[in-house]
Short mmCIF file of N, CA and C in Angstrom, two decimals:
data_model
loop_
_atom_site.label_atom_id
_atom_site.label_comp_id
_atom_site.label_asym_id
_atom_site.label_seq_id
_atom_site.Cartn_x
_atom_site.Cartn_y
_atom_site.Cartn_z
N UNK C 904 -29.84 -39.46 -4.42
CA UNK C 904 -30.12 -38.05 -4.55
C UNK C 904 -29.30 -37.49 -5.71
N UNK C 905 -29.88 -37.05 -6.85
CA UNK C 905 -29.24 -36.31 -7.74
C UNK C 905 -29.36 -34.28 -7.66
N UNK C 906 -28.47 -34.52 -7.91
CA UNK C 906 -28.26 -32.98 -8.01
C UNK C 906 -28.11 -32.26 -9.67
N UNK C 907 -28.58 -30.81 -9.94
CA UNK C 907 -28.75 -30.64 -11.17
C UNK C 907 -27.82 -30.35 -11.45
N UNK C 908 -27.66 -29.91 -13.01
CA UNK C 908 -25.93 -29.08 -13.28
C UNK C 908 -25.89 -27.63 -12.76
N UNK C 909 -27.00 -27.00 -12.48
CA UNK C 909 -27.09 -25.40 -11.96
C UNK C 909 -26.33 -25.68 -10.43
N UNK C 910 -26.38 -26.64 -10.13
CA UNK C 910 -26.76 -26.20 -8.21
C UNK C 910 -25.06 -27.12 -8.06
N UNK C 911 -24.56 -28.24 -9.17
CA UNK C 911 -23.45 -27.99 -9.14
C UNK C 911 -22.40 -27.03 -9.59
N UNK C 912 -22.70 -26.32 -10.61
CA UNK C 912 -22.05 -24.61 -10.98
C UNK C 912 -21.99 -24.10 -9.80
N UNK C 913 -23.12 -23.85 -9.31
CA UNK C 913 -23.22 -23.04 -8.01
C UNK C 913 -22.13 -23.21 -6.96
N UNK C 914 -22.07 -24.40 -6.32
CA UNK C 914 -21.44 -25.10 -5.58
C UNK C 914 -19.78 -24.87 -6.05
N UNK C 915 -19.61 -25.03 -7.36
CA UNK C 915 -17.99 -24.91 -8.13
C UNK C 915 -18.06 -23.68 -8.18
N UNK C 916 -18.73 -22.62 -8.16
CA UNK C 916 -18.51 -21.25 -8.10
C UNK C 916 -18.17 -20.69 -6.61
N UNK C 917 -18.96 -21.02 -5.93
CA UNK C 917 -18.68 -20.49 -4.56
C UNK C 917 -17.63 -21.24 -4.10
N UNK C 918 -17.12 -22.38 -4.22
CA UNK C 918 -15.83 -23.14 -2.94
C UNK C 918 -14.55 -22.33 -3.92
N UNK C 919 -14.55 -22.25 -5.54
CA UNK C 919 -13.61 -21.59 -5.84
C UNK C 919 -13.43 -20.55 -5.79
N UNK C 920 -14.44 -19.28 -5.54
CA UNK C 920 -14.42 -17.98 -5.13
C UNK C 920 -13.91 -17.54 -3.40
N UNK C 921 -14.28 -18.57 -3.11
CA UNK C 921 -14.05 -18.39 -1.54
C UNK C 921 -12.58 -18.33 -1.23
N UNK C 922 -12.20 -19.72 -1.95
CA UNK C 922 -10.65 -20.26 -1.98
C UNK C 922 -9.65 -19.36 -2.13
N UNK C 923 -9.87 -18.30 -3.76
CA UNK C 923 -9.04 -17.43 -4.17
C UNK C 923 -8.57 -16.62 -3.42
N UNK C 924 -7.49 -15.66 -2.84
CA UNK C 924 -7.52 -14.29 -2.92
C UNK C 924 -7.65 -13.62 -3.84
N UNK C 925 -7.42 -13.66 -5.39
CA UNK C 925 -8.03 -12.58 -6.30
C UNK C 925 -8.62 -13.14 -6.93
N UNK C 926 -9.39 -12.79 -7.86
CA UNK C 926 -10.26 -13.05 -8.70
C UNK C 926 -10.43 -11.62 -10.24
N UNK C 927 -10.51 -11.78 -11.50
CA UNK C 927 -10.20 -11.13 -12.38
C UNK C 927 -11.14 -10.67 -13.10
N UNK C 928 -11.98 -9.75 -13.04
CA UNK C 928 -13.31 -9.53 -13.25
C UNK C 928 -13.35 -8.21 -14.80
N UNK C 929 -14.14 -8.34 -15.50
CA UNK C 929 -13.92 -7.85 -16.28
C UNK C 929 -15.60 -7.30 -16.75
N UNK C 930 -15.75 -6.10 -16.72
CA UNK C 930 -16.55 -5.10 -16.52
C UNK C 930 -17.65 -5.25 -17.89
N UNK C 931 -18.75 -4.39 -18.35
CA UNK C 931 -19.29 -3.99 -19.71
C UNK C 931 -18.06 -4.30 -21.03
N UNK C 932 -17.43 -3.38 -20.64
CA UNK C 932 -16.23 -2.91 -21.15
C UNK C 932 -15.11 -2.67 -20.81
N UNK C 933 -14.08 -2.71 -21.42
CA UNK C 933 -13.13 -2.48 -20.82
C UNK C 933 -11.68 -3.93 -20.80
N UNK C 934 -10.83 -3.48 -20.11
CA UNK C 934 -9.96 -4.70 -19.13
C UNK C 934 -10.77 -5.56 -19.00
N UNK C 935 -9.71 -6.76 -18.39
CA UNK C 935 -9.70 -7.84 -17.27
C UNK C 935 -8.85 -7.18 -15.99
N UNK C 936 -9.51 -7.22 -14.49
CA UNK C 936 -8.00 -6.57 -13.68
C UNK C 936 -8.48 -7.67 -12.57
N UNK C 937 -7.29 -8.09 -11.94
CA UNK C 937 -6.94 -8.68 -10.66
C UNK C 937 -7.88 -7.72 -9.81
N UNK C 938 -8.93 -8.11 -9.18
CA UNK C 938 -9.26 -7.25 -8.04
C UNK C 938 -9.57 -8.51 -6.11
N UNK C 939 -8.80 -8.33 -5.25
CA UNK C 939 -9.17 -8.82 -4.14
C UNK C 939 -10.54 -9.02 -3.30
N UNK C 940 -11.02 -10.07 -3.11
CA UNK C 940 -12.35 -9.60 -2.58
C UNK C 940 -12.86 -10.72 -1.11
N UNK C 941 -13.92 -10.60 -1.45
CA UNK C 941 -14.56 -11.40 -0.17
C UNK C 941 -15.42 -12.30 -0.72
N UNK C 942 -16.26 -13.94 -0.62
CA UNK C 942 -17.22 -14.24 -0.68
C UNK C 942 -18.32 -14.41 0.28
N UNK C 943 -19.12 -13.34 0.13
CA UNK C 943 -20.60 -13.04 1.24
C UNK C 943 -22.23 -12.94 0.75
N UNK C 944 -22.46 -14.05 1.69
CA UNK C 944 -23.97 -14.20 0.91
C UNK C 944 -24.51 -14.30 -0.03
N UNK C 945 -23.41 -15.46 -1.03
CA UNK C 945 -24.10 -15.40 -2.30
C UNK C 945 -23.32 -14.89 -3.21
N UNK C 946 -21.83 -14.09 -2.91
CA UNK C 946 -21.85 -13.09 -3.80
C UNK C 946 -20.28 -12.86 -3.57
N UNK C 947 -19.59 -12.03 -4.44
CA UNK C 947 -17.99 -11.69 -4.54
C UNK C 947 -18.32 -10.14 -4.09
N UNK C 948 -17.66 -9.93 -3.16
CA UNK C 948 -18.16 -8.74 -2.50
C UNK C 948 -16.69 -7.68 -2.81
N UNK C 949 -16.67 -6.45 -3.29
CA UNK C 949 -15.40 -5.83 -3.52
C UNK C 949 -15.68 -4.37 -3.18
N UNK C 950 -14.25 -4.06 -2.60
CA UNK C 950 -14.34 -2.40 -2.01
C UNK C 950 -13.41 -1.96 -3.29
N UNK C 951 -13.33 -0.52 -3.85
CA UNK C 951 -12.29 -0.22 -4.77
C UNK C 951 -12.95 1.39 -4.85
N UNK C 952 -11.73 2.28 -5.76
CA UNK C 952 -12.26 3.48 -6.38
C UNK C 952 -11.95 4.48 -5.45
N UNK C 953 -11.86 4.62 -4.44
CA UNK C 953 -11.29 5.13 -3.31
C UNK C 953 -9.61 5.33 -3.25
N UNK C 954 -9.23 6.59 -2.84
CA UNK C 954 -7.92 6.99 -2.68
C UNK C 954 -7.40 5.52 -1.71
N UNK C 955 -6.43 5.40 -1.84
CA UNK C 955 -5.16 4.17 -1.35
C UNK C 955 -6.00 2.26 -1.53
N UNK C 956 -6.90 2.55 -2.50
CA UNK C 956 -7.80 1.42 -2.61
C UNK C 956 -7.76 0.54 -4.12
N UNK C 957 -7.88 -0.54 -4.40
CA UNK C 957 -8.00 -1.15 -5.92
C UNK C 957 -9.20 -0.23 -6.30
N UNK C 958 -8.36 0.25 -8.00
CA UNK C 958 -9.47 0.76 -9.17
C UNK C 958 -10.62 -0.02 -9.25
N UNK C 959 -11.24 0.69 -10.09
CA UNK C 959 -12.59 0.10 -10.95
C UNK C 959 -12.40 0.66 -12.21
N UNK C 960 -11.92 1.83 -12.19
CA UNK C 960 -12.09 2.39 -13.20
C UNK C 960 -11.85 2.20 -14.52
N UNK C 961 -12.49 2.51 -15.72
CA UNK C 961 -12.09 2.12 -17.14
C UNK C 961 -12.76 0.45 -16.93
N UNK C 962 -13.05 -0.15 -15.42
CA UNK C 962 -13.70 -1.76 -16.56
C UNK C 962 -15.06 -1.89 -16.32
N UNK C 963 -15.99 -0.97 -16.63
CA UNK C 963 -17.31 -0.54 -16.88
C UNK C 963 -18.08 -1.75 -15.89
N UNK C 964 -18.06 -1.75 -15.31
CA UNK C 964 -18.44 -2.27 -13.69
C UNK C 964 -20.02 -0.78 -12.84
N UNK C 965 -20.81 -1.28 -13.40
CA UNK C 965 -21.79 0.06 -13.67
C UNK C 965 -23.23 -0.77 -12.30
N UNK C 966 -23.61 -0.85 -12.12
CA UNK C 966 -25.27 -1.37 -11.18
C UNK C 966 -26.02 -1.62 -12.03
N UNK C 967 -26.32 -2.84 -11.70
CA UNK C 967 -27.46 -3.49 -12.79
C UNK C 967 -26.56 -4.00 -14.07
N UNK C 968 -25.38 -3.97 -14.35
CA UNK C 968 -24.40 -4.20 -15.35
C UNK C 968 -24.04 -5.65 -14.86
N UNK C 969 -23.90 -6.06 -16.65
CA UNK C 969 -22.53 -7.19 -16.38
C UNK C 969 -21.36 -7.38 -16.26
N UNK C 970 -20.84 -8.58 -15.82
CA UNK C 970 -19.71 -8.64 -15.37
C UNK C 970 -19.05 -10.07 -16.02
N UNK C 971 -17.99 -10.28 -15.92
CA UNK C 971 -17.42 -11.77 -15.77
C UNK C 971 -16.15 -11.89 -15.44
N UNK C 972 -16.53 -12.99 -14.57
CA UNK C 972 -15.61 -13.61 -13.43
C UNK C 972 -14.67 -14.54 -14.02
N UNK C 973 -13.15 -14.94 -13.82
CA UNK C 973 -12.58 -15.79 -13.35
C UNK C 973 -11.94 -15.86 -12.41
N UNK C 974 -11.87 -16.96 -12.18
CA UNK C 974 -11.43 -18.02 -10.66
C UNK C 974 -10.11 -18.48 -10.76
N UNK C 975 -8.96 -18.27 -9.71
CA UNK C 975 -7.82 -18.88 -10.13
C UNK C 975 -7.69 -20.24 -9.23
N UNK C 976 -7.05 -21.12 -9.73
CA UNK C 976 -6.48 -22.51 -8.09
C UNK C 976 -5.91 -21.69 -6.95
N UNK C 977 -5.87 -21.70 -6.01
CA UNK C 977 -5.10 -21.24 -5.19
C UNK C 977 -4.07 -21.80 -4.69
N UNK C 978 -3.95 -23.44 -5.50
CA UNK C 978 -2.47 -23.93 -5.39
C UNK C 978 -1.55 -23.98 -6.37
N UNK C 979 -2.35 -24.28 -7.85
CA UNK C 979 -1.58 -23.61 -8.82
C UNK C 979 -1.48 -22.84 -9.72
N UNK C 980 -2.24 -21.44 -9.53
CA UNK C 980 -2.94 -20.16 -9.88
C UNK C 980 -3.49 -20.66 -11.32
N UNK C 981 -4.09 -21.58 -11.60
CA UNK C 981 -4.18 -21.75 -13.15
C UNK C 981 -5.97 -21.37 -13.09
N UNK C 982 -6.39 -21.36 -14.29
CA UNK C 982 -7.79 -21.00 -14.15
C UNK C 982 -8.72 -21.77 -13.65
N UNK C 983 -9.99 -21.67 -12.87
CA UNK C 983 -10.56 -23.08 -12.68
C UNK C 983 -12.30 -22.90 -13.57
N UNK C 984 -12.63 -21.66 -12.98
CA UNK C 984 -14.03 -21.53 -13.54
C UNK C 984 -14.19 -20.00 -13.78
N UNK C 985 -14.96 -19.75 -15.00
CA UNK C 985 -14.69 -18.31 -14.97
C UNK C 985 -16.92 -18.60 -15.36
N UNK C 986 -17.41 -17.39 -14.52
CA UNK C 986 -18.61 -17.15 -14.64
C UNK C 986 -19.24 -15.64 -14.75
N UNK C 987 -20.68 -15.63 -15.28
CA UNK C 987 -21.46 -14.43 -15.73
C UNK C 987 -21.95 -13.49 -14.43
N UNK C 988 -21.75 -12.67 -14.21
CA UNK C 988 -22.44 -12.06 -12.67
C UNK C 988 -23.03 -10.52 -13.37
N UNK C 989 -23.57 -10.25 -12.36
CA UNK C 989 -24.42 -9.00 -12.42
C UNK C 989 -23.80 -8.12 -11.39
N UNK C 990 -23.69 -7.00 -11.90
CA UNK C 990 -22.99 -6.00 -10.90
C UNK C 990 -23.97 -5.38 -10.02
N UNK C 991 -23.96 -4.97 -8.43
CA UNK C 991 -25.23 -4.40 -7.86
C UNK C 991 -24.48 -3.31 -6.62
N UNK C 992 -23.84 -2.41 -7.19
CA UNK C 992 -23.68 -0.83 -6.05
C UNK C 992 -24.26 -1.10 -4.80
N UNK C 993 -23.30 -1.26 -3.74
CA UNK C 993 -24.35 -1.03 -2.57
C UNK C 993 -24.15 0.26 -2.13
N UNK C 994 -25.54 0.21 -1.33
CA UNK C 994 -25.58 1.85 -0.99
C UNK C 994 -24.75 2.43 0.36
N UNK C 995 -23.96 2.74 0.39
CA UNK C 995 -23.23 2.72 1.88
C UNK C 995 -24.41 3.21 3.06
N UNK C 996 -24.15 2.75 4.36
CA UNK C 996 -25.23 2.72 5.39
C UNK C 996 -26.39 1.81 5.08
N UNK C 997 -27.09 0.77 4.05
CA UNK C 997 -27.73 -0.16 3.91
C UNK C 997 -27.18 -1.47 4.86
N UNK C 998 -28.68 -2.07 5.13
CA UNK C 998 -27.96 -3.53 5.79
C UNK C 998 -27.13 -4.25 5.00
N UNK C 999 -27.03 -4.41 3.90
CA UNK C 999 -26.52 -5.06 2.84
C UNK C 999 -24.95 -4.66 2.58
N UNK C 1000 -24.72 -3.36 2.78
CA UNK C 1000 -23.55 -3.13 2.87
C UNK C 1000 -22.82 -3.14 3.85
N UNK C 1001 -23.48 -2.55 4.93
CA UNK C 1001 -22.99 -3.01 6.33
C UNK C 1001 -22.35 -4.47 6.60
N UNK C 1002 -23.83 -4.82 6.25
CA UNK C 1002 -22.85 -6.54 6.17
C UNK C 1002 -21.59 -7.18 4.92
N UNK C 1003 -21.52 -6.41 4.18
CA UNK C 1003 -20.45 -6.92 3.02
C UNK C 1003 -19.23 -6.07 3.82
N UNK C 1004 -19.40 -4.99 4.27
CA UNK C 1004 -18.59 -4.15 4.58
C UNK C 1004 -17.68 -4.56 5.84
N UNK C 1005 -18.43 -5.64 6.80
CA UNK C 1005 -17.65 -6.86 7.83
C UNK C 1005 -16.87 -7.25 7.51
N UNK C 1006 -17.50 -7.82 6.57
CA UNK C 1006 -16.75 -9.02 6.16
C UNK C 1006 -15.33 -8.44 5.24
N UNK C 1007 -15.33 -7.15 4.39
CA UNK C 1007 -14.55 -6.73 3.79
C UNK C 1007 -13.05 -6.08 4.51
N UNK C 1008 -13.63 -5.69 5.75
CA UNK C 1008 -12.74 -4.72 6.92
C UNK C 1008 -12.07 -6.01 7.37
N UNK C 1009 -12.34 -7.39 7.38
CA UNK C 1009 -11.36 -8.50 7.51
C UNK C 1009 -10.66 -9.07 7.24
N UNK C 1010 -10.87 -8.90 5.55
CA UNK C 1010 -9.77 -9.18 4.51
C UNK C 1010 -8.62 -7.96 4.18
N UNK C 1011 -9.44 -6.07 4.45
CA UNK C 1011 -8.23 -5.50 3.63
C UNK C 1011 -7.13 -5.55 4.78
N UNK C 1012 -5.99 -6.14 4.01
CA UNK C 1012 -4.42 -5.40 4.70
C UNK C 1012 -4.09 -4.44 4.74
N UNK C 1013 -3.32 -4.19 5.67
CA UNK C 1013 -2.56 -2.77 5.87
C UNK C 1013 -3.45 -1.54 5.73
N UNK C 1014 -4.20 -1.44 5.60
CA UNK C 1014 -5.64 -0.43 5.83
C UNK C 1014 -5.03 1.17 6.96
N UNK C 1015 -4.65 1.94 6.73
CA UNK C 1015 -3.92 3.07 7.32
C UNK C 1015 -4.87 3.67 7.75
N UNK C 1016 -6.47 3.62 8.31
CA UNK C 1016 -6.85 3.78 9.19
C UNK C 1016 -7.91 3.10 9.60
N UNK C 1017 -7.84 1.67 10.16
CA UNK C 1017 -8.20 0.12 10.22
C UNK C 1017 -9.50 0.51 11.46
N UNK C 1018 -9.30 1.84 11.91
CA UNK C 1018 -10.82 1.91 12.95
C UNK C 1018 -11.59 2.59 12.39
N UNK C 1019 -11.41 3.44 11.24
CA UNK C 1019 -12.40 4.05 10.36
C UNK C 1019 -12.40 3.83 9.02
N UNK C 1020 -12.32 2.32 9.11
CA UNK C 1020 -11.96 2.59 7.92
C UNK C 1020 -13.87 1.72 6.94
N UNK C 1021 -14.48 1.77 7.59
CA UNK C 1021 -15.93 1.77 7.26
C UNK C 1021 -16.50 3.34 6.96
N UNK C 1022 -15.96 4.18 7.69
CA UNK C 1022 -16.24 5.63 7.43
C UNK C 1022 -15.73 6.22 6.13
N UNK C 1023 -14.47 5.71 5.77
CA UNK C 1023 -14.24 6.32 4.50
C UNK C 1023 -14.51 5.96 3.45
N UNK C 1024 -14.54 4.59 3.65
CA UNK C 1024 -15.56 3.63 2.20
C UNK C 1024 -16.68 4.12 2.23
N UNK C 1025 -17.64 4.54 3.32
CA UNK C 1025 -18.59 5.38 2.72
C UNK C 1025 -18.30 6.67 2.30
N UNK C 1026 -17.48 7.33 2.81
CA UNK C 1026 -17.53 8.77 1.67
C UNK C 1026 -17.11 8.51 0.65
N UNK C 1027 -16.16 8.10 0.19
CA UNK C 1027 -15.19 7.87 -0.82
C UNK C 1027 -14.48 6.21 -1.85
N UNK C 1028 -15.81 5.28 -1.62
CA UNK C 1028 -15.56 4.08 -2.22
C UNK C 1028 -16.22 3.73 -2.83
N UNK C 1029 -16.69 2.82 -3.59
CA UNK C 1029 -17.70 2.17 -3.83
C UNK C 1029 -17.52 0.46 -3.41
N UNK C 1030 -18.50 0.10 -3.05
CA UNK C 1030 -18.52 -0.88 -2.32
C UNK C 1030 -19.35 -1.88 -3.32
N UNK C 1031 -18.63 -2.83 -3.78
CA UNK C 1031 -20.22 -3.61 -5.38
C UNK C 1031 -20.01 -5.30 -5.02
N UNK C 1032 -20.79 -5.88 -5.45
CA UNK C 1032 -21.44 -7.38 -5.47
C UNK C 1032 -22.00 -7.88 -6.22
N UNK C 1033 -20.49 -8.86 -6.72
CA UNK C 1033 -21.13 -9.25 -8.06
C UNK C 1033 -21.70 -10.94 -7.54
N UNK C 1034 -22.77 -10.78 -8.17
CA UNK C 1034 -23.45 -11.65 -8.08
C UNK C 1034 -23.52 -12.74 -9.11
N UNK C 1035 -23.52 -14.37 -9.17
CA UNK C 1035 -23.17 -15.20 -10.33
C UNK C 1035 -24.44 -15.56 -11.00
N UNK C 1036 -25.10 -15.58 -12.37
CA UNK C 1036 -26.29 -15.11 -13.10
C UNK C 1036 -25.74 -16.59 -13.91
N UNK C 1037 -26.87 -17.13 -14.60
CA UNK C 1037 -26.58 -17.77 -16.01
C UNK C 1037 -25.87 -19.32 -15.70
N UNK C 1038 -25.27 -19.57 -16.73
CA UNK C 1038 -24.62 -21.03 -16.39
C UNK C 1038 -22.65 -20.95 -16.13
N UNK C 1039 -21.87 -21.61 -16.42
CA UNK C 1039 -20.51 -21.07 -16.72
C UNK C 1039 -20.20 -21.30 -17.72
N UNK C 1040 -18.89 -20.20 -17.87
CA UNK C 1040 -18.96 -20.15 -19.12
C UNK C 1040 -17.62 -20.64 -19.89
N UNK C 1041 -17.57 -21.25 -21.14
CA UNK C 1041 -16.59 -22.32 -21.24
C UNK C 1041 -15.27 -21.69 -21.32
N UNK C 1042 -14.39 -22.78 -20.66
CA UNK C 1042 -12.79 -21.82 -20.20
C UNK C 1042 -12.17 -21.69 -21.94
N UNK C 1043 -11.15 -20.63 -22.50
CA UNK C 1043 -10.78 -20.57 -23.06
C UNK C 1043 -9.33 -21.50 -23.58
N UNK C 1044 -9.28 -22.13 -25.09
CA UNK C 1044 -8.26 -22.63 -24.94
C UNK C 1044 -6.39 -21.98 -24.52
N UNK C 1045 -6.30 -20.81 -24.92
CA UNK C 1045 -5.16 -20.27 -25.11
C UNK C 1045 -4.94 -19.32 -23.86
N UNK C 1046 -3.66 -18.79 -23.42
CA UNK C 1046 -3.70 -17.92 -22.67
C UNK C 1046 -4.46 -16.34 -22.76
N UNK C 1047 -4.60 -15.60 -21.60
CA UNK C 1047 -5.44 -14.48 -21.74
C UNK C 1047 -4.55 -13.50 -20.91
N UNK C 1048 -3.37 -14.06 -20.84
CA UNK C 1048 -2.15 -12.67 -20.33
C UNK C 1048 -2.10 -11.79 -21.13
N UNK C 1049 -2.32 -10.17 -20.26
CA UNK C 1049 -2.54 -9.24 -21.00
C UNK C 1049 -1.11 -8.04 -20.17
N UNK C 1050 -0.44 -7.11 -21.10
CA UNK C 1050 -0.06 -6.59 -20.57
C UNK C 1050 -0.37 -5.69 -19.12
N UNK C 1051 0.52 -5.57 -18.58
CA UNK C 1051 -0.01 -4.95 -16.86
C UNK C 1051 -0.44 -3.12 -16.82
N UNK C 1052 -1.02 -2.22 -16.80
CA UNK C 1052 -1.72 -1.41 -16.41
C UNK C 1052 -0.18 -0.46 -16.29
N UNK C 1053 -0.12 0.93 -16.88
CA UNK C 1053 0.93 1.72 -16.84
C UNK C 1053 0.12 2.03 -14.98
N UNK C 1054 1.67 2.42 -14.42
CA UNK C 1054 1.73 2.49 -13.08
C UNK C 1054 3.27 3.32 -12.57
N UNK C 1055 3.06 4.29 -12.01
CA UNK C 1055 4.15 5.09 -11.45
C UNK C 1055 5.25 4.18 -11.00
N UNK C 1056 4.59 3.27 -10.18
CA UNK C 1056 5.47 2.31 -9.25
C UNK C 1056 6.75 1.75 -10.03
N UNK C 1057 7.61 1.65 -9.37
CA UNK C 1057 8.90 1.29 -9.91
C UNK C 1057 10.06 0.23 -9.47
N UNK C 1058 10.43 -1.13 -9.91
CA UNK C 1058 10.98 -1.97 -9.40
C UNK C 1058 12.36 -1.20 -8.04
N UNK C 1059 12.63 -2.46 -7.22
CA UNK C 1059 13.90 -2.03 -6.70
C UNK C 1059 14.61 -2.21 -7.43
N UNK C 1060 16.05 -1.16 -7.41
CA UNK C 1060 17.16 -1.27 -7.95
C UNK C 1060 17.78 -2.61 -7.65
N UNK C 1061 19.21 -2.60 -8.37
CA UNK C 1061 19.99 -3.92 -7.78
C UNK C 1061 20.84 -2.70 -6.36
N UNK C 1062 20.97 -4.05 -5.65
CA UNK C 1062 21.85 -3.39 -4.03
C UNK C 1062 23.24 -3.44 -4.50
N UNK C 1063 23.55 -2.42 -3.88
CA UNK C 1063 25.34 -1.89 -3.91
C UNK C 1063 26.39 -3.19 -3.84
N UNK C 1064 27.23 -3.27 -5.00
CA UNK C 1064 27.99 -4.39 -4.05
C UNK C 1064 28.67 -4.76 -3.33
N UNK C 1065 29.09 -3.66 -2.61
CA UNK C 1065 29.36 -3.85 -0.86
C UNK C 1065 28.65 -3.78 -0.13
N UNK C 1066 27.52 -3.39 -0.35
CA UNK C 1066 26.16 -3.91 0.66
C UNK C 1066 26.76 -5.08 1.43
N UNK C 1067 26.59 -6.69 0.85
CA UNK C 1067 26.39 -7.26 1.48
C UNK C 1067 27.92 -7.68 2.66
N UNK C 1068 29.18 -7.01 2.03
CA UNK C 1068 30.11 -7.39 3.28
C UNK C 1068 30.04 -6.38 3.67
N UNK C 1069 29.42 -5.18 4.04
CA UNK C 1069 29.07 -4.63 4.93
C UNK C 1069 28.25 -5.05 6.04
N UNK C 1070 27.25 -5.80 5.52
CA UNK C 1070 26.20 -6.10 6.10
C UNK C 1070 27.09 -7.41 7.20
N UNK C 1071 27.84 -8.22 6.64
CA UNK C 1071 28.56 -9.20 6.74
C UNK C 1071 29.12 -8.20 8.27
N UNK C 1072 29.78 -7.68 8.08
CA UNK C 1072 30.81 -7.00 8.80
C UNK C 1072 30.04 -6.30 10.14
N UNK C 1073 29.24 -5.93 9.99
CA UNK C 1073 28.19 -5.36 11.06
C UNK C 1073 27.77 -6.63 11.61
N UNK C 1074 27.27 -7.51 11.18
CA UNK C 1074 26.81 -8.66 12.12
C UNK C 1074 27.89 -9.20 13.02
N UNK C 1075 29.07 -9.56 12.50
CA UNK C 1075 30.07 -10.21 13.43
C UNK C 1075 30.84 -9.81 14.64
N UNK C 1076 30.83 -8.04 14.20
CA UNK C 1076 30.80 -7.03 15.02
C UNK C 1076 29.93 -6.74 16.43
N UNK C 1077 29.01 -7.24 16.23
CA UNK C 1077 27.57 -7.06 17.00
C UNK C 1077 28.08 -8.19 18.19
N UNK C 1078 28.28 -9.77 17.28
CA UNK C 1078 28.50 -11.08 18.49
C UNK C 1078 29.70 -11.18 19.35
N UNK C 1079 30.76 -9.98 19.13
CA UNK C 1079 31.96 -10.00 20.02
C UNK C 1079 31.39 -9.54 21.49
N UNK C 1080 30.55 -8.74 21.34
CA UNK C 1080 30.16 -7.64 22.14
C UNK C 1080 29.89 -8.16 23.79
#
């Protein structure tokens, strides 16, 4: 039994999409950004755009638009396959989203309101599926590290340095007891 080169792409697209937790998708235009997702039915399924949720914004990620994918190892984050997809909006309340939207409410963490939180992705998310189109496409020789996205967020400081014989001092305190 031979198999073609499409239906092995296929096959190397989906076990490495599945594998990942992120995947780096890069819009019309725009960035490359780390975005988290799901693989369902065919497809890289992603929630974003929504208050306390991953952007979209600025990487022209549009319906009916292209896209392209890379794939990282998930043992030694290096690249494995990066491919062509088609972007497709689902419509919130469709079967189609409903069902991406399962599968999505299983992967997000920490979700701050984890029993509605299908209710607010429909008011306020967009919910998209990119789908893999074409053949793959050849990995690049050189790196593609790009600086990281200006962001409020701010490292921790260094800790006090009596922090830790304090910390010291409270524990030993505790085992006399």
């Amino acid at each position: 039994m031979t198999q073609t080169p499409a239906l092995i792409d296929r096959a190397l697209i989906e076990e490495a999409t599945k594998k990942s937790g992120l995947i780096w998708v890069q819009g019309s235009d725009g960035p490359t950004r780390a975005l988290w997702h799901v693989w369902h039915d065919g497809a890289a399924c992603l929630v974003g755009d929504g208050p306390g949720e991953q952007p979209f914004a600025g990487l022209g990620l549009a319906d009916g638009g292209p896209a392209t994918v890379t794939v990282r190892s998930k043992d030694k984050g290096s690249r494995l396959v990066t491919w062509p997809a088609r972007v497709s909006e689902q419509t919130p309340g469709s079967d189609a989203w409903q069902a991406a939207v399962e599968e999505l409410k299983g992967k997000r963490l920490n979700a701050p309101d984890a029993e509605h939180v299908a209710d607010r992705w429909a008011r306020e998310c967009r919910v998209l599926r990119l789908e893999p189109v074409g053949s793959l496409a050849e990995l690049p020789d050189g790196s593609l590290a790009a600086a990281p996205p200006t962001t409020p967020a701010t490292t921790r400081r260094p800790i006090p340095a009596a922090l830790p014989k304090l910390l010291r001092k409270g524990l030993r305190g505790r085992s006399r007891g």
